[in-house]
Amino acid sequence: MWNQKNRNNGIIFSVLLVLSGASAFVEELDDSFMQTRGADDIWLIEFYAPWCSFCKQLDPVWHQIGSELRSLGSPVNVGKADATSSTGLAKEFRVRGYPAIFMLKKDLRYNYVGPRTKDGIMDFTNRVSGPSVRSLSSLQLFQHALSRHDTLFVYIGATSLLKGNYTAAAEELIVHTYFFSATRDVLPKIISVPSLPAVVVFKDGTYFTYSEEHDGELRSWINRERFSNFAKIDSFTLYAMGETGKLVVLVLVEAEHQSEQSLRYKRLVENVAAGNSDKYKRSFYFGFMDEPDYIRGLTMSDVIVPSFIVVNLSNDGYFLPSVAVETEQQLLDFLNRVLDGSIQCQGGNGITQRVQRVVYETKAALSTVFVQAPLLGCLLIGLPSAIMAFVFYLCFKSRSSDSYDDDDADAALTVSSQRRKTRGDKKSD
Ligand SMILES: *[C@@H]1O[C@H](CO)[C@@H](O)[C@H](O)[C@H]1NC(C)=O
Ligand SMILES: *[C@@H]1O[C@H](CO)[C@@H](O)[C@H](O)[C@H]1NC(C)=O
């Protein structure tokens, strides 16, 4: 919610912007944009709607990004467009929710999904606006890149068909990760590459080479290998992992002050991930998660911390161990039973589950309202209930008198449109 403090900050910030002229760093775009922009220009664009409170929260961040990119001399232009009035532009970008953040680079469009923070968006901007494949011309540059990135893709060799495929994959997947290229003599001698050209991924303290024969299409291999073996996973990463079709093995832990048991469970999963990567790398990602909301929505129950869960994002299903898991062997047993189908998958995205999930989320939202504002909570529950009761009364009355006259029908109609209205009001809040 857009509270008073944020609003004050917003006002102060706007005053500062006007004083410093910084508002000029963000251009307001409209439907004429695609015709008037320079073909080689790079744009970072936010689509907003006037009523969207998340968009208002993003506003100061957006202006900071505009002014920072300008002061860094970046070639990236920053703009924003009201998607409700510039509908042609919004349609062109296939905007489905607000705020929507895109980078437009020549004819390529990149959608930013991630935390709407300055750091997150700046990182995306720097990565995507640069070359899709960055050349590493010295050993120092290679080592620097290696120290900065958890996973590092490097194409090694001269121009080739494989390089064409690598560049095409990089152009698409640069939204997620960095891509590099180097000649063989730049890399340390100790790194062995079976033959050139090659694509190598460095991660988890080791490296391996792409093989068309074993790994299939290069693009899908990159998409699968871009996550490290064991890492902290937020809901955005979880979603992206799910898109590759693999299951995700998670330890759920506290956000702060992780207990001794949580740390032990994390080590357990990390060891299993590292020690069995050949066996499991086609089936699982491993990691830990400290934001329980997503899992709570999935399982429709309170999240036990620490605990283990295996999630199938393809069908919103999940697996829980049937016996306590305290040792590596027990964890291995659990994972093998998930793979051979001897543990029942729970949840799922069938119609019953989806209805249950809506009910669960409504209940969770309402109970929050009750805690924070009991009176409003009573109104939200009480008003629809009263209207429902009234509708039942009308139905009952017409049934008992065995004549459904026009007056009653009209009344019922008015009531249902009122109900729709109350529901609509609640939603737009
Ligand atoms: C390279 O791209 C071509 C054309 O898209 C495709 O047929 C081929 O399978 C790709 N090769 C690899 C190794 O991904
Ligand atoms: C995960 O869900 C997909 C889609 O429904 C399904 O094909 C796959 O078998 C599931 N995986 C497991 C291990 O249950």
XYZ file of N, CA and C in Angstrom, residues 10 50 69 141 254 329 352 369 376 412:
30
model
N 7.962 10.773 -1.717
C 7.734 10.983 -3.135
C 7.686 12.469 -3.459
N -2.086 4.576 -14.342
C -2.234 5.659 -13.360
C -2.678 5.163 -11.980
N 22.147 6.655 -14.984
C 22.627 6.226 -16.304
C 23.155 7.438 -17.073
N 41.511 -10.612 -17.470
C 40.078 -10.387 -17.668
C 39.285 -11.668 -17.399
N 14.810 -20.163 7.985
C 14.425 -18.859 8.506
C 15.099 -17.758 7.682
N 22.049 -40.276 3.491
C 21.418 -41.462 2.932
C 19.893 -41.305 2.888
N -9.668 -28.568 -8.943
C -9.928 -28.540 -7.488
C -8.805 -27.813 -6.756
N -6.253 -8.862 7.058
C -7.084 -7.671 7.227
C -7.672 -7.639 8.633
N -12.834 -3.263 9.206
C -12.865 -3.465 7.759
C -13.082 -4.936 7.438
N -33.236 -9.416 -7.627
C -32.103 -10.331 -7.611
C -30.998 -9.841 -8.541
